[in-house]
Tab-separated table of C-alpha atoms in Angstrom:
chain	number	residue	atom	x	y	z
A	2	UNK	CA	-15.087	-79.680	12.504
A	3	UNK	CA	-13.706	-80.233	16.012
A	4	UNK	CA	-10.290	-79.410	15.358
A	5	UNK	CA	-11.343	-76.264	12.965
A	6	UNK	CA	-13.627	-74.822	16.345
A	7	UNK	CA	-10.436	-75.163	18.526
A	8	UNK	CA	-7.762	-73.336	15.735
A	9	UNK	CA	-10.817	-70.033	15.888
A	10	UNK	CA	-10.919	-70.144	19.709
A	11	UNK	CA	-7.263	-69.662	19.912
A	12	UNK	CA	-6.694	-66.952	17.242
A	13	UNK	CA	-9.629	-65.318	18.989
A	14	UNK	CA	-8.047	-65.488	22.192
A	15	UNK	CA	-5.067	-64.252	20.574
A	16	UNK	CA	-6.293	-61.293	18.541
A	17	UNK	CA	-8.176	-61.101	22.416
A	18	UNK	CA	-4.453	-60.821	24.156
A	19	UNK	CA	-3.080	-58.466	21.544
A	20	UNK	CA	-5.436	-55.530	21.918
A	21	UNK	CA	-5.400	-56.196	25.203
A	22	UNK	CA	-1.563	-55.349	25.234
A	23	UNK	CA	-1.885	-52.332	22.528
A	24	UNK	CA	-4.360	-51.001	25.348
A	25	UNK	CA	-2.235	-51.147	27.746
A	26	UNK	CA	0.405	-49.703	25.989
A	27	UNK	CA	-1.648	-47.304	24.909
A	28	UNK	CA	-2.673	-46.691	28.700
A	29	UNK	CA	1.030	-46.279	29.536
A	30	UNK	CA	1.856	-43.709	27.122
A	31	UNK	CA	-0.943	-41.766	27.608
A	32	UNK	CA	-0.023	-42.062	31.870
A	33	UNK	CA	3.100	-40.877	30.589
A	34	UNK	CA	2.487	-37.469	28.761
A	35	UNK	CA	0.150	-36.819	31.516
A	36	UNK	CA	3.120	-37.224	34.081
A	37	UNK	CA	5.152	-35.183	32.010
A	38	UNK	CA	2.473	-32.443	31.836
A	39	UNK	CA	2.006	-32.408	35.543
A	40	UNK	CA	5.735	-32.160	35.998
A	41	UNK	CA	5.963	-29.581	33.506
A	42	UNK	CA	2.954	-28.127	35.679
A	43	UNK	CA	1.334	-26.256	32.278
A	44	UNK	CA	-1.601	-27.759	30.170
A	45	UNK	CA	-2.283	-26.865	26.679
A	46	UNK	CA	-5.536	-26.684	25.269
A	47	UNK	CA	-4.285	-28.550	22.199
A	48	UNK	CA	-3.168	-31.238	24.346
A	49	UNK	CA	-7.232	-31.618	24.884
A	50	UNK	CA	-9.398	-33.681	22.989
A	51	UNK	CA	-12.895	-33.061	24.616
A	52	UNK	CA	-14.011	-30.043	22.652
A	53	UNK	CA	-16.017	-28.409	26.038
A	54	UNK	CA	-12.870	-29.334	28.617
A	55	UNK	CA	-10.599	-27.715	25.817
A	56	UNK	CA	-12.800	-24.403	25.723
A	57	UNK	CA	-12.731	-24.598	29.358
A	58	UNK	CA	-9.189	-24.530	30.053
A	59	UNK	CA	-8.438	-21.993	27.254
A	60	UNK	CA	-11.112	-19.568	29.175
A	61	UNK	CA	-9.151	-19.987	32.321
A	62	UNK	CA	-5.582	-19.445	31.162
A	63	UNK	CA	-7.078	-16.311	29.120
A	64	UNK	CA	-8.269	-14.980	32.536
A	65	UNK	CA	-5.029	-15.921	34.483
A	66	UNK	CA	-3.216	-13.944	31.494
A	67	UNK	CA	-5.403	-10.847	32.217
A	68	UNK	CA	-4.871	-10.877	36.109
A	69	UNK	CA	-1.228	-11.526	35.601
A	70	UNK	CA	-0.805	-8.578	33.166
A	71	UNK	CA	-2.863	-6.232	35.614
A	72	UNK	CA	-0.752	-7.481	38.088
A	73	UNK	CA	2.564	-6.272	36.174
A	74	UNK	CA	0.616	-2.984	35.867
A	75	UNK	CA	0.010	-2.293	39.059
A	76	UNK	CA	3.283	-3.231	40.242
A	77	UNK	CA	4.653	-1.079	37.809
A	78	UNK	CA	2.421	2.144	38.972
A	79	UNK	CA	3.930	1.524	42.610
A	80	UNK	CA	7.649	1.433	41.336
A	81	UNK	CA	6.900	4.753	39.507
A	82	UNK	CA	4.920	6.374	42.610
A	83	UNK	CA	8.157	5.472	44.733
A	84	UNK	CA	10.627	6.952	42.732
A	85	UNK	CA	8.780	9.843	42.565
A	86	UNK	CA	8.452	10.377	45.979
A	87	UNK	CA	12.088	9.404	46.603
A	88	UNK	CA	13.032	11.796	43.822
A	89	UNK	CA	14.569	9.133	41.724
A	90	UNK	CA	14.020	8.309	37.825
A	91	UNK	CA	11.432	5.991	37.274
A	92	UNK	CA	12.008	2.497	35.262
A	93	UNK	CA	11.998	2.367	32.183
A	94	UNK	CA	9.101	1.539	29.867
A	95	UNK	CA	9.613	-1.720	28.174
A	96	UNK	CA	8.671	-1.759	24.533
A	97	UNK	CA	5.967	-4.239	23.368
A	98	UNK	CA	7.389	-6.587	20.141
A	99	UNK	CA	5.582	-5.673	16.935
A	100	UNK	CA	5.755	-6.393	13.149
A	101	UNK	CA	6.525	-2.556	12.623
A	102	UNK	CA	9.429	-2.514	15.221
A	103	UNK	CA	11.382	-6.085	14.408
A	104	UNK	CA	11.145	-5.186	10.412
A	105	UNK	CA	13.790	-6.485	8.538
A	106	UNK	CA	16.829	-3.253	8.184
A	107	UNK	CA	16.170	-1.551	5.336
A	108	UNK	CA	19.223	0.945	4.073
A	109	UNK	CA	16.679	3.234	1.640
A	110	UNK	CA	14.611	4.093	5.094
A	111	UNK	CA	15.025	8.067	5.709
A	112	UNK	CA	15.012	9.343	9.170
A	113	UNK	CA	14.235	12.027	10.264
A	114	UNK	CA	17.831	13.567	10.755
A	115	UNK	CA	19.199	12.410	7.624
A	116	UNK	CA	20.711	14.778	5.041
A	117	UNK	CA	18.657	15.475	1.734
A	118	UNK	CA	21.279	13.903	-1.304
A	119	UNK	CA	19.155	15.987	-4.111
A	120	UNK	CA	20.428	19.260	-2.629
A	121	UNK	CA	24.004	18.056	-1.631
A	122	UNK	CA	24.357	16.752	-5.045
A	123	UNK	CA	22.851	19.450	-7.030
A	124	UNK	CA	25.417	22.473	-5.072
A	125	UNK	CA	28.276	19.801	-5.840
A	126	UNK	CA	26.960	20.243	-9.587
A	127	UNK	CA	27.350	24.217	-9.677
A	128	UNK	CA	30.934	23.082	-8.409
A	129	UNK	CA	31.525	21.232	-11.500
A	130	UNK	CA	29.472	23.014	-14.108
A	131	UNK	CA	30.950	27.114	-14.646
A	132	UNK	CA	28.522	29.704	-14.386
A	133	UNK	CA	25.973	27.282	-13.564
A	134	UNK	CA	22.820	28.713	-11.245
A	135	UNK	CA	20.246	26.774	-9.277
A	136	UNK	CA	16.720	27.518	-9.087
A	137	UNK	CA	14.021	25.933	-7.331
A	138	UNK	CA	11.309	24.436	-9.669
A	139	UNK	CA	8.163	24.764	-7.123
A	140	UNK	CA	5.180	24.070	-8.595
A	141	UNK	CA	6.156	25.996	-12.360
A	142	UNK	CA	5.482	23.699	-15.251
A	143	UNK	CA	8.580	22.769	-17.323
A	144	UNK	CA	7.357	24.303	-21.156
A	145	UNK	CA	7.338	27.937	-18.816
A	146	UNK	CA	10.895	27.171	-17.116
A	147	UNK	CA	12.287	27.005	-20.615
A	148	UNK	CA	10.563	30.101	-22.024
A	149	UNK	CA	12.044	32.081	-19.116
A	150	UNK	CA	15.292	30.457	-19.683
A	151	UNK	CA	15.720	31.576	-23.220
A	152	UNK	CA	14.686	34.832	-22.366
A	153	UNK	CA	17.515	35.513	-19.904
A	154	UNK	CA	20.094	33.562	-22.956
A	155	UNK	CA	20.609	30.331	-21.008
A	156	UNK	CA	22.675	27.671	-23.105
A	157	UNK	CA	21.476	24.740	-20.890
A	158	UNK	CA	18.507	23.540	-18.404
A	159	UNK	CA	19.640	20.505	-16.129
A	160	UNK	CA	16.589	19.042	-13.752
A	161	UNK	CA	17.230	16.989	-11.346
A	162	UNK	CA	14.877	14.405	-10.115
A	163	UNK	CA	14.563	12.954	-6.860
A	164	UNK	CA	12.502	10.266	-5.300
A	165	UNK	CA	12.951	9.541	-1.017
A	166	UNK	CA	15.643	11.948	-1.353
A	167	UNK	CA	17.877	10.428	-3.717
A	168	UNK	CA	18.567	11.695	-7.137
A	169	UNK	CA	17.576	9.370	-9.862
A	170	UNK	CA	16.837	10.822	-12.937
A	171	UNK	CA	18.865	14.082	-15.249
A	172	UNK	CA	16.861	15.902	-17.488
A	173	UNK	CA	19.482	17.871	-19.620
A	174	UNK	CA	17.578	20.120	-22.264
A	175	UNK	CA	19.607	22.429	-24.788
A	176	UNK	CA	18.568	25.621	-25.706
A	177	UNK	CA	17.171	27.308	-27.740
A	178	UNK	CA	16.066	24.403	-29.927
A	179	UNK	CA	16.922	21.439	-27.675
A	180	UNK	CA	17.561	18.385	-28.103
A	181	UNK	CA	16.304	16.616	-24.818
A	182	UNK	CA	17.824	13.821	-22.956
A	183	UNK	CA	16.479	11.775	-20.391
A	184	UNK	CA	18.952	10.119	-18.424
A	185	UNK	CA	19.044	7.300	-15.202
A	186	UNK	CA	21.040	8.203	-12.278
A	187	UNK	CA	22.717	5.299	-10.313
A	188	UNK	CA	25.458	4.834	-8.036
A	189	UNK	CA	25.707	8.405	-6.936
A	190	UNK	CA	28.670	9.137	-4.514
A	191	UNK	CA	29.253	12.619	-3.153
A	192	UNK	CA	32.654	13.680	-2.393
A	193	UNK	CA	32.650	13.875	1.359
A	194	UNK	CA	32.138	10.075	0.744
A	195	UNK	CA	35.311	10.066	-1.485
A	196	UNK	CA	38.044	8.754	0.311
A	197	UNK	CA	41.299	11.038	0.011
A	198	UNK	CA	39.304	13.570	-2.164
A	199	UNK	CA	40.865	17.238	-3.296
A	200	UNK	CA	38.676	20.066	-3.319
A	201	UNK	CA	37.797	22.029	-6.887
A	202	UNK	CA	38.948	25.298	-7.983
A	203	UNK	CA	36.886	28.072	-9.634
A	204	UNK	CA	39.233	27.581	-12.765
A	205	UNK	CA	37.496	26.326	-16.049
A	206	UNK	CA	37.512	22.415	-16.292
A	207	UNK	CA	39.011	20.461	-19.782
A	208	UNK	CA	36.318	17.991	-20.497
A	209	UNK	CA	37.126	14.407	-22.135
A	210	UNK	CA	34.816	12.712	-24.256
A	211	UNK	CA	35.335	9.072	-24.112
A	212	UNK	CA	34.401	6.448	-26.719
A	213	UNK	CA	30.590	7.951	-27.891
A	214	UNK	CA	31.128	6.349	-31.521
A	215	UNK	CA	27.838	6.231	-33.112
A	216	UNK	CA	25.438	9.106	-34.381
A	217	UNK	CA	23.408	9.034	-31.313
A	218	UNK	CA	26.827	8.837	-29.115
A	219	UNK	CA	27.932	11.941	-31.069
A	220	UNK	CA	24.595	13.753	-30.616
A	221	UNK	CA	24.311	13.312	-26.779
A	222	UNK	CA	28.508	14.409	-27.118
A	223	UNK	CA	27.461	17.696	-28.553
A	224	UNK	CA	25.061	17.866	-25.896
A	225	UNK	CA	27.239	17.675	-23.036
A	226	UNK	CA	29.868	19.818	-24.757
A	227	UNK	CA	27.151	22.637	-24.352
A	228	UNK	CA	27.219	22.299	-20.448
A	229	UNK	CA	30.845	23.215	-20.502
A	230	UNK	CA	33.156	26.457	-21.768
A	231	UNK	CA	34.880	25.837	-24.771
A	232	UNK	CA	37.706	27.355	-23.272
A	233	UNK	CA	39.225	25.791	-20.482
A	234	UNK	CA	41.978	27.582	-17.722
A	235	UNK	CA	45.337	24.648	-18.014
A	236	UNK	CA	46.253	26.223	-14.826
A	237	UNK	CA	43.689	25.398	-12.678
A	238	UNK	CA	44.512	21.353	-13.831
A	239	UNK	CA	40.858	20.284	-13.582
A	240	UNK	CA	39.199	17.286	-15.863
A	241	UNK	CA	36.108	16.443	-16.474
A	242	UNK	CA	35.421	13.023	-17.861
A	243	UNK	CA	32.485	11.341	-19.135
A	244	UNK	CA	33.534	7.821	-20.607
A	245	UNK	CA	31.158	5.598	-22.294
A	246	UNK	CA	30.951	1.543	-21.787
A	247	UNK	CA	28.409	-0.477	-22.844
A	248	UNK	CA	25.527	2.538	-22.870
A	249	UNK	CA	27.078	3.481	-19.298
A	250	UNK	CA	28.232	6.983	-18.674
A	251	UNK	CA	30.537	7.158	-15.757
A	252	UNK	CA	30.876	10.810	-14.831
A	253	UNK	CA	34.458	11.365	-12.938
A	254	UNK	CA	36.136	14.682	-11.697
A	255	UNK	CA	39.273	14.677	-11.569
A	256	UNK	CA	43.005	17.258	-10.269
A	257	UNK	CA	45.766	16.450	-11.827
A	258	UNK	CA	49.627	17.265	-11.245
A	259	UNK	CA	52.749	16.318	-13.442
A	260	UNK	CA	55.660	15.882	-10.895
A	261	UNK	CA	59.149	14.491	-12.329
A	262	UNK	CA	61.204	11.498	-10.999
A	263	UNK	CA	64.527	10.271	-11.345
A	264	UNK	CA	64.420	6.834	-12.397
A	265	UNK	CA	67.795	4.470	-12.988
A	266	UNK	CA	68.092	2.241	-15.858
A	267	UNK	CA	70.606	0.017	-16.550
A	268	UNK	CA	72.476	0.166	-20.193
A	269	UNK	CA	74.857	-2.341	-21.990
A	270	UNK	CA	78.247	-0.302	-23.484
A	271	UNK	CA	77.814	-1.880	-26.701
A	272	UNK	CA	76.053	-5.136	-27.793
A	273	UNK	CA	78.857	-7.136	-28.363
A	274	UNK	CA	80.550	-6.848	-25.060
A	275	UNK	CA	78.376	-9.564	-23.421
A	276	UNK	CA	80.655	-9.450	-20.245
A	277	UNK	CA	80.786	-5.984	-19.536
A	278	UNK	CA	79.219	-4.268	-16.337
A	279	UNK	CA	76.052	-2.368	-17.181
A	280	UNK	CA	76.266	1.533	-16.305
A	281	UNK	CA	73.717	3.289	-14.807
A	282	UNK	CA	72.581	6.194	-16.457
A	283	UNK	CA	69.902	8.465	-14.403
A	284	UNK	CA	66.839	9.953	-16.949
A	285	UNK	CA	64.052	12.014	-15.589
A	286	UNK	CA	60.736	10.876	-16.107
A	287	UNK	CA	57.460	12.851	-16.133
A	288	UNK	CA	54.581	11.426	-13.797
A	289	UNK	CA	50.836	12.483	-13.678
A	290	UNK	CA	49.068	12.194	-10.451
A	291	UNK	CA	45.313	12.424	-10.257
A	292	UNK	CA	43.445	13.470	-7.333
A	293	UNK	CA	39.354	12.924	-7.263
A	294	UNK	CA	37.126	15.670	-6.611
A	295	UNK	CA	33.631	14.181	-6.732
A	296	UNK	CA	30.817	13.460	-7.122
A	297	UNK	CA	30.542	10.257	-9.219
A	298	UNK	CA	27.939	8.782	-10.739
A	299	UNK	CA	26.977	7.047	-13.609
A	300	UNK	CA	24.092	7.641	-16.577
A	301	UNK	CA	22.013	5.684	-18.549
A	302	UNK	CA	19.956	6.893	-21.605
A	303	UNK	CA	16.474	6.698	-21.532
A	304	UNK	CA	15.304	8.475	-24.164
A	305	UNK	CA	16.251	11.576	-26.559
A	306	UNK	CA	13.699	13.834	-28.158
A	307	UNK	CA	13.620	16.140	-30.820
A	308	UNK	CA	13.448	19.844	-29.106
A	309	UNK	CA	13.133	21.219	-25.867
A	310	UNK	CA	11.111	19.024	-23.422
A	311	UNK	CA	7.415	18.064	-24.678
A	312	UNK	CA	5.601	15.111	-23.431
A	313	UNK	CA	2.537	15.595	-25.820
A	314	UNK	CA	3.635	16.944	-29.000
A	315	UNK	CA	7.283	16.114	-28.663
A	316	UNK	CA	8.932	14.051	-31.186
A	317	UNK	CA	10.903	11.605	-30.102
A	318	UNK	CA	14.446	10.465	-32.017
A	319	UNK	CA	15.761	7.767	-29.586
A	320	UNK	CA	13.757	5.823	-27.077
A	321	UNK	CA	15.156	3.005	-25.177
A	322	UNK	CA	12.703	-0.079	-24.972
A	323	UNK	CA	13.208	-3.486	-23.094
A	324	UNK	CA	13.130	-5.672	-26.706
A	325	UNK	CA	16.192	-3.955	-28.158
A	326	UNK	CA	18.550	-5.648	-25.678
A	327	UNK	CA	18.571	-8.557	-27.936
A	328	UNK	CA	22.555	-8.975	-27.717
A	329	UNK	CA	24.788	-8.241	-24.786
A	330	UNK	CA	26.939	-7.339	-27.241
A	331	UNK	CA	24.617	-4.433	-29.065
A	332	UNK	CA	25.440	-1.065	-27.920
A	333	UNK	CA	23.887	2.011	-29.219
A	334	UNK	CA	26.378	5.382	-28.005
């Protein structure tokens, strides 16, 4: 029992010296973030773990943060008062850091100097389309717009939708007795953002139809035909394409000039004669040269209805829906 008393006693005084050491460890790191504090000479509230002391502190460095920022004022107001008087310009103003003024850049912003693309686009348009006219819409509802047009013997109506100032949606509606396409607008690029671009004549364009196979391809084929004379001017050299891949129309606009070149060729005198010297006989060779006249862009159908435009009774032939892209390799012009 003796020797049992003794072994507690010492792993008591043990356990005893052990706290006593984590204390003072304890002790020592504490000393030690104070020290660093002090040298640092600022004190957090966080750093506080009595809730009053904590509140305490936090009141007073909210006050010293008010007197300091009156103090910037009214050292500002003096600086402004001088130059003033001295007939200087005063400091600038600085600019206070906000969400709304370190937003992330954002290219579809407008400002307020930027250029409108729906108008730019749509006088570009009368450039490419002959005896094409533009007419603002207003506030005149679409079933009206193509009464009046078939009164004064239109062939055509193309709308142009816009949203933030970009085109982003043709409406091309034949006349008398439609049909209607809807069409996307995407990657719309004018021609004074065409590098090395020609400018168009007044001369009737030829127009290329490329690769609309299928019924529907032929139908909205027809359609565009319509837009254009049927009769093109060969002098003028202007082409206007509209090639079809994978349900993409890429619109292009295109001069063109043959120019012929001189090119050398070398010919064998006769087959047999392995080891005779090749002659060089000089042929002319005609060369085509194209020459981009904007804009470009590219469509996508939406949808094709029966008639001229008519949301509520219109009857729809071709509607594009999200479930009939069941193949990438399922195309439908």
């Amino acid at each position: 029992m003796g020797e049992k008393r003794k072994k507690n006693r010492g792993e008591a005084a043990d356990r005893f010296e052990r706290e006593n050491e984590n204390g003072e460890y304890e002790n020592e790191q504490r000393k030690k973030q104070k020290k660093q504090i002090e040298n640092k000479g600022e004190i957090l509230p966080s750093m506080i773990k009595n809730k009053e002391k904590r509140s305490e502190v936090h009141a007073k460095l909210k006050h010293q943060k008010k007197l300091d920022k009156r103090k910037k004022i009214k050292a500002r107001d003096a600086a402004e008062k001088r130059a003033l008087e001295l007939g200087e310009e005063p400091p600038p103003k600085s600019v206070p850091r906000t969400i709304e003024n370190t937003r992330e850049f954002d290219e579809t912003v407008c400002k307020p100097d930027d250029e409108e693309r729906g108008p730019a686009f749509i006088s570009e348009l009368l450039s490419v389309i002959p005896n094409a006219h533009y007419y603002k819409r207003g506030t005149y509802d679409l079933k009206k717009i193509v009464e009046y047009a078939n009164k004064k013997d239109f062939t055509s109506i193309i709308v142009v939708h816009t949203n933030r100032r970009e085109p982003d949606a043709l409406l091309i509606i034949g006349l008398p007795d439609g049909p209607t396409a809807h069409f996307k607008l995407s990657k719309l690029l004018l021609r004074k953002d065409i590098k090395n671009h020609g400018n168009p004549t007044s001369h009737k364009p030829e127009l290329v139809l490329n690769n609309f196979t299928t019924r529907l391809g032929h139908r909205i084929g027809r359609l565009i035909q319509t837009l254009f004379p049927q009769d093109p001017n060969f002098r003028g050299r202007r082409v206007v394409t509209f090639h079809n891949q994978r349900d993409f129309i890429f619109f292009r606009h295109h001069r063109y000039i043959f120019e012929s070149k001189e090119s050398k060729q070398n010919d064998a005198e006769s087959k047999k004669a392995k080891d005779a010297k090749a002659e060089k006989a000089s042929q002319e060779k005609v060369l085509a040269r194209l020459q981009e006249c904007g804009p470009r862009f590219t469509l996508k159908l939406i949808s094709l209805q029966n008639g001229t435009f008519d949301t509520k009774g219109g009857e729809y032939e071709w509607v594009h829906k999200p479930e009939m892209d069941t193949s990438r390799r399922r195309f439908f012009l």
